[in-house]
XYZ file of N, CA and C in Angstrom:
348
model
N 0.847 -1.314 -0.035
C 0.504 0.315 0.035
C 0.998 0.832 -0.341
N 1.844 1.007 0.944
C 2.701 2.610 1.117
C 4.205 2.508 0.294
N 4.601 3.269 -0.296
C 6.292 2.894 0.060
C 6.581 2.893 0.571
N 8.015 1.596 0.784
C 8.406 1.947 1.860
C 9.482 2.519 2.310
N 10.097 4.069 1.207
C 10.487 4.958 1.446
C 9.996 6.376 1.280
N 8.578 5.665 1.608
C 7.762 7.277 1.779
C 7.873 7.693 2.797
N 8.277 9.069 3.913
C 7.887 8.607 5.495
C 7.001 8.823 6.415
N 5.719 9.028 5.147
C 4.833 9.456 5.430
C 4.368 8.990 6.626
N 3.588 8.990 8.379
C 2.908 8.766 9.281
C 1.756 7.419 8.898
N 2.693 5.693 9.367
C 1.859 4.761 8.902
C 0.026 5.010 8.984
N -0.808 3.968 8.468
C -2.737 4.925 8.446
C -2.808 3.583 9.262
N -3.284 3.986 10.224
C -3.624 2.605 11.658
C -5.094 2.780 11.046
N -5.517 1.363 10.593
C -6.312 1.894 9.203
C -8.085 1.131 11.001
N -7.714 0.346 11.837
C -8.241 -0.579 12.458
C -8.960 1.140 13.253
N -7.891 2.057 13.444
C -8.531 3.250 14.406
C -9.391 4.013 13.511
N -8.941 4.607 12.504
C -9.428 4.827 11.089
C -11.260 4.052 11.145
N -11.230 2.962 11.084
C -13.102 2.472 10.925
C -13.572 2.148 12.050
N -12.503 2.405 13.413
C -13.265 2.515 14.881
C -14.069 4.272 14.697
N -13.677 4.873 14.151
C -14.409 6.514 13.897
C -15.494 6.454 13.400
N -14.753 5.722 12.284
C -15.639 5.812 10.988
C -17.187 5.757 11.751
N -17.186 4.119 12.211
C -18.539 3.602 12.416
C -18.519 4.209 14.322
N -18.254 5.142 14.853
C -18.195 5.714 15.718
C -19.686 6.708 15.540
N -19.020 7.512 14.009
C -19.538 8.352 13.640
C -20.701 8.024 12.828
N -20.932 6.641 12.089
C -21.605 6.819 11.343
C -23.339 5.977 12.741
N -23.155 5.186 13.753
C -23.440 5.169 14.847
C -24.234 6.354 16.019
N -23.395 7.087 15.275
C -23.963 8.493 16.344
C -25.225 9.287 16.944
N -26.516 8.187 16.109
C -27.516 8.448 15.872
C -28.274 7.665 16.586
N -27.477 6.906 17.388
C -27.912 5.572 18.387
C -27.961 6.722 19.989
N -29.040 6.738 20.170
C -28.630 7.865 22.005
C -28.714 9.148 21.635
N -28.353 9.890 22.919
C -28.704 11.830 23.166
C -27.511 12.479 22.460
N -28.013 13.189 20.760
C -26.772 13.708 20.554
C -26.560 14.292 21.467
N -25.103 14.442 21.498
C -24.187 15.046 22.011
C -23.842 15.909 21.272
N -23.297 17.737 21.485
C -22.773 18.535 20.007
C -21.230 18.156 20.320
N -21.292 17.500 21.992
C -18.843 17.600 22.359
C -19.009 16.515 21.411
N -19.904 15.830 21.403
C -19.138 14.202 20.930
C -19.407 15.004 19.566
N -19.798 15.240 18.936
C -20.593 15.128 17.763
C -18.529 16.039 16.586
N -18.765 17.279 17.711
C -17.371 17.855 17.544
C -16.582 17.078 17.369
N -16.267 16.669 18.501
C -14.642 15.388 18.732
C -14.627 14.143 17.772
N -15.415 13.786 16.757
C -15.662 13.137 15.491
C -15.100 13.682 14.611
N -16.464 14.974 14.567
C -15.518 15.849 13.552
C -14.349 16.049 13.071
N -13.966 16.781 14.644
C -12.710 16.607 14.411
C -11.383 15.374 13.842
N -12.061 14.461 14.386
C -10.683 12.991 14.613
C -11.154 12.847 12.614
N -12.275 12.325 12.327
C -12.759 12.754 10.424
C -12.307 13.183 9.910
N -11.852 14.400 10.421
C -10.992 15.644 9.731
C -9.392 15.309 9.506
N -9.118 15.155 10.590
C -8.023 14.236 10.948
C -7.226 12.885 10.016
N -8.000 12.344 9.761
C -7.872 10.868 9.305
C -7.837 11.339 7.678
N -9.332 12.335 7.265
C -8.873 12.565 5.717
C -7.572 12.855 5.304
N -7.542 14.153 5.934
C -5.766 14.652 6.127
C -4.738 13.839 6.091
N -5.017 12.988 6.523
C -3.867 11.701 6.431
C -4.140 10.720 4.897
N -5.390 10.670 4.688
C -5.725 9.497 3.505
C -5.512 10.485 2.104
N -5.863 12.033 2.177
C -5.510 12.531 1.088
C -4.028 12.433 0.198
N -2.867 12.345 0.685
C -2.047 12.380 -0.182
C -2.285 11.084 -0.796
N -2.801 9.776 0.147
C -2.362 8.487 -0.952
C -3.473 8.681 -2.166
N -4.467 9.265 -1.737
C -5.394 9.140 -2.784
C -4.955 10.798 -3.788
N -4.641 10.894 -3.488
C -3.916 12.821 -4.159
C -2.554 11.508 -5.112
N -2.398 11.181 -4.795
C -1.261 10.114 -5.329
C -1.725 8.873 -5.885
N -2.230 8.248 -5.854
C -3.572 7.606 -6.878
C -3.936 7.985 -8.215
N -4.324 9.053 -7.889
C -5.285 10.149 -9.363
C -3.725 10.484 -10.065
N -2.731 10.627 -9.756
C -1.385 11.300 -10.107
C -1.530 10.456 -10.911
N -1.573 8.909 -10.979
C -1.089 7.347 -11.607
C -2.343 6.993 -12.826
N -3.037 7.797 -12.875
C -4.912 7.352 -13.770
C -4.587 8.534 -14.957
N -5.015 7.742 -15.800
C -4.670 8.682 -17.119
C -5.906 10.426 -16.453
N -5.959 11.025 -16.733
C -6.809 11.809 -17.316
C -7.436 12.278 -17.881
N -7.457 11.412 -18.469
C -9.057 11.506 -19.883
C -9.521 10.558 -19.161
N -9.315 10.026 -18.475
C -10.492 8.692 -18.161
C -11.748 9.113 -16.862
N -13.061 8.416 -17.755
C -13.243 9.014 -16.407
C -13.597 7.817 -15.091
N -13.450 7.646 -14.717
C -12.036 6.694 -13.617
C -11.159 7.906 -12.743
N -10.831 8.541 -13.360
C -10.085 9.688 -13.018
C -10.881 11.094 -12.700
N -11.549 10.557 -13.866
C -12.308 12.556 -13.460
C -13.665 12.125 -11.677
N -13.843 10.832 -12.209
C -14.725 10.615 -10.880
C -13.867 10.659 -9.657
N -12.620 9.736 -9.271
C -11.957 10.323 -7.967
C -11.418 11.554 -7.732
N -11.224 12.167 -8.773
C -11.413 13.516 -8.575
C -12.446 14.672 -8.036
N -12.691 14.289 -9.090
C -14.300 14.885 -8.114
C -14.301 14.835 -6.562
N -14.294 13.277 -6.721
C -14.485 13.046 -5.155
C -13.776 13.159 -3.841
N -12.665 13.207 -4.289
C -11.610 14.273 -3.069
C -11.984 15.206 -3.120
N -12.497 16.261 -4.353
C -12.217 17.661 -4.333
C -13.214 17.762 -3.135
N -14.136 17.012 -3.168
C -15.268 17.537 -2.913
C -15.709 17.166 -1.490
N -15.205 16.206 -0.724
C -14.475 15.378 0.526
C -13.893 16.524 1.155
N -12.575 17.310 0.116
C -11.475 18.124 1.013
C -12.442 19.561 1.319
N -13.394 19.907 -0.123
C -14.228 21.282 0.288
C -14.907 21.100 1.256
N -16.377 19.933 1.655
C -16.506 19.455 2.847
C -15.956 18.825 3.935
N -14.436 19.095 4.354
C -13.576 19.005 5.323
C -13.714 19.936 6.350
N -13.589 21.277 5.458
C -13.414 22.255 5.521
C -13.850 23.422 5.889
N -15.226 22.703 6.209
C -16.771 23.691 6.338
C -17.127 23.415 8.232
N -17.268 24.677 8.487
C -17.704 24.848 10.012
C -18.611 23.091 10.429
N -19.186 23.236 11.503
C -20.095 22.177 11.759
C -21.615 23.039 11.790
N -22.450 22.716 11.821
C -23.706 23.386 11.903
C -23.529 23.380 13.382
N -24.202 24.379 14.048
C -24.710 24.322 15.090
C -25.550 23.890 16.304
N -26.789 23.621 14.216
C -27.835 22.345 14.898
C -27.876 21.149 14.999
N -27.943 20.479 16.655
C -27.260 19.373 16.276
C -27.582 17.796 15.270
N -29.378 17.789 14.509
C -29.760 17.255 13.454
C -28.349 17.466 12.482
N -28.304 18.871 12.389
C -27.627 19.253 10.928
C -26.190 19.102 11.090
N -25.683 19.047 12.702
C -24.239 18.487 12.438
C -23.985 17.090 13.000
N -24.867 16.400 13.480
C -25.217 14.890 12.915
C -24.687 14.686 11.047
N -26.264 14.875 10.698
C -25.440 14.350 9.158
C -24.542 15.002 8.348
N -23.725 15.687 8.927
C -22.373 16.418 8.164
C -21.744 15.526 8.859
N -21.587 15.242 10.240
C -20.226 13.812 10.306
C -20.539 12.462 10.004
N -22.187 12.125 9.601
C -22.276 10.981 8.977
C -21.611 11.576 7.609
N -22.193 12.421 7.132
C -21.194 12.304 5.701
C -19.742 12.387 5.407
N -19.291 12.628 6.841
C -17.725 12.961 7.015
C -17.353 11.499 6.580
N -18.069 10.620 7.539
C -17.920 9.474 8.060
C -17.488 8.192 6.581
N -18.753 8.574 6.511
C -19.099 7.780 4.413
C -17.627 8.383 3.720
N -17.838 9.476 3.550
C -16.321 10.190 2.510
C -14.879 9.899 3.246
N -14.734 9.366 4.406
C -13.300 9.253 4.833
C -13.607 7.675 4.704
N -14.971 6.871 4.837
C -14.733 5.682 4.346
C -14.789 5.625 2.798
N -14.584 6.207 2.176
C -14.932 5.743 0.772
C -12.699 5.653 0.556
N -11.960 6.811 1.304
C -11.299 6.993 1.565
C -10.129 5.713 2.077
N -11.221 5.364 2.834
C -10.023 3.966 3.368
C -10.077 2.919 2.774
N -11.181 2.552 2.943
C -11.685 1.827 1.230
C -10.342 1.490 -0.195
N -10.072 2.968 0.312
C -9.520 3.168 -1.594
C -7.943 2.978 -1.004
N -8.134 3.327 -0.183
C -6.347 2.743 0.364
C -6.438 2.211 0.562
N -7.187 0.828 1.476
C -7.472 -0.418 1.674
C -6.743 -0.936 0.397
N -8.301 -0.741 -0.635
C -7.622 -2.070 -1.564
C -6.349 -1.011 -2.844
N -5.510 -0.106 -2.339
C -4.825 0.083 -3.788
C -5.364 1.287 -4.828
N -6.044 1.542 -3.825
C -6.674 2.729 -4.664
C -7.358 1.812 -6.140
N -7.979 -0.093 -6.729
C -7.862 -0.740 -7.486
C -7.233 -1.037 -8.558
């Protein structure tokens, strides 16, 4: 998955998957804004780690291909969404965190599969 000569911090797949599952399950029980803020921060960090391998994968693709276009468009959207402020409303914040979790899952799946 990672180049042995790459100096990037290794990606802890188990920790990322645990965070994603917590975020997707955040609607079970009481909605706590502090929990959602914490999950958003964790997901942003995970996305930041996975962004570089995703960009490198895009650089290896033929730029005219539909596959490249879908990949880069999704990645650009994920980066924009990760930069957004969390909604002050609990339900809105929950939806945003769950969408970030789905984006993070897409990045993680691509990373684990070495971007297919």
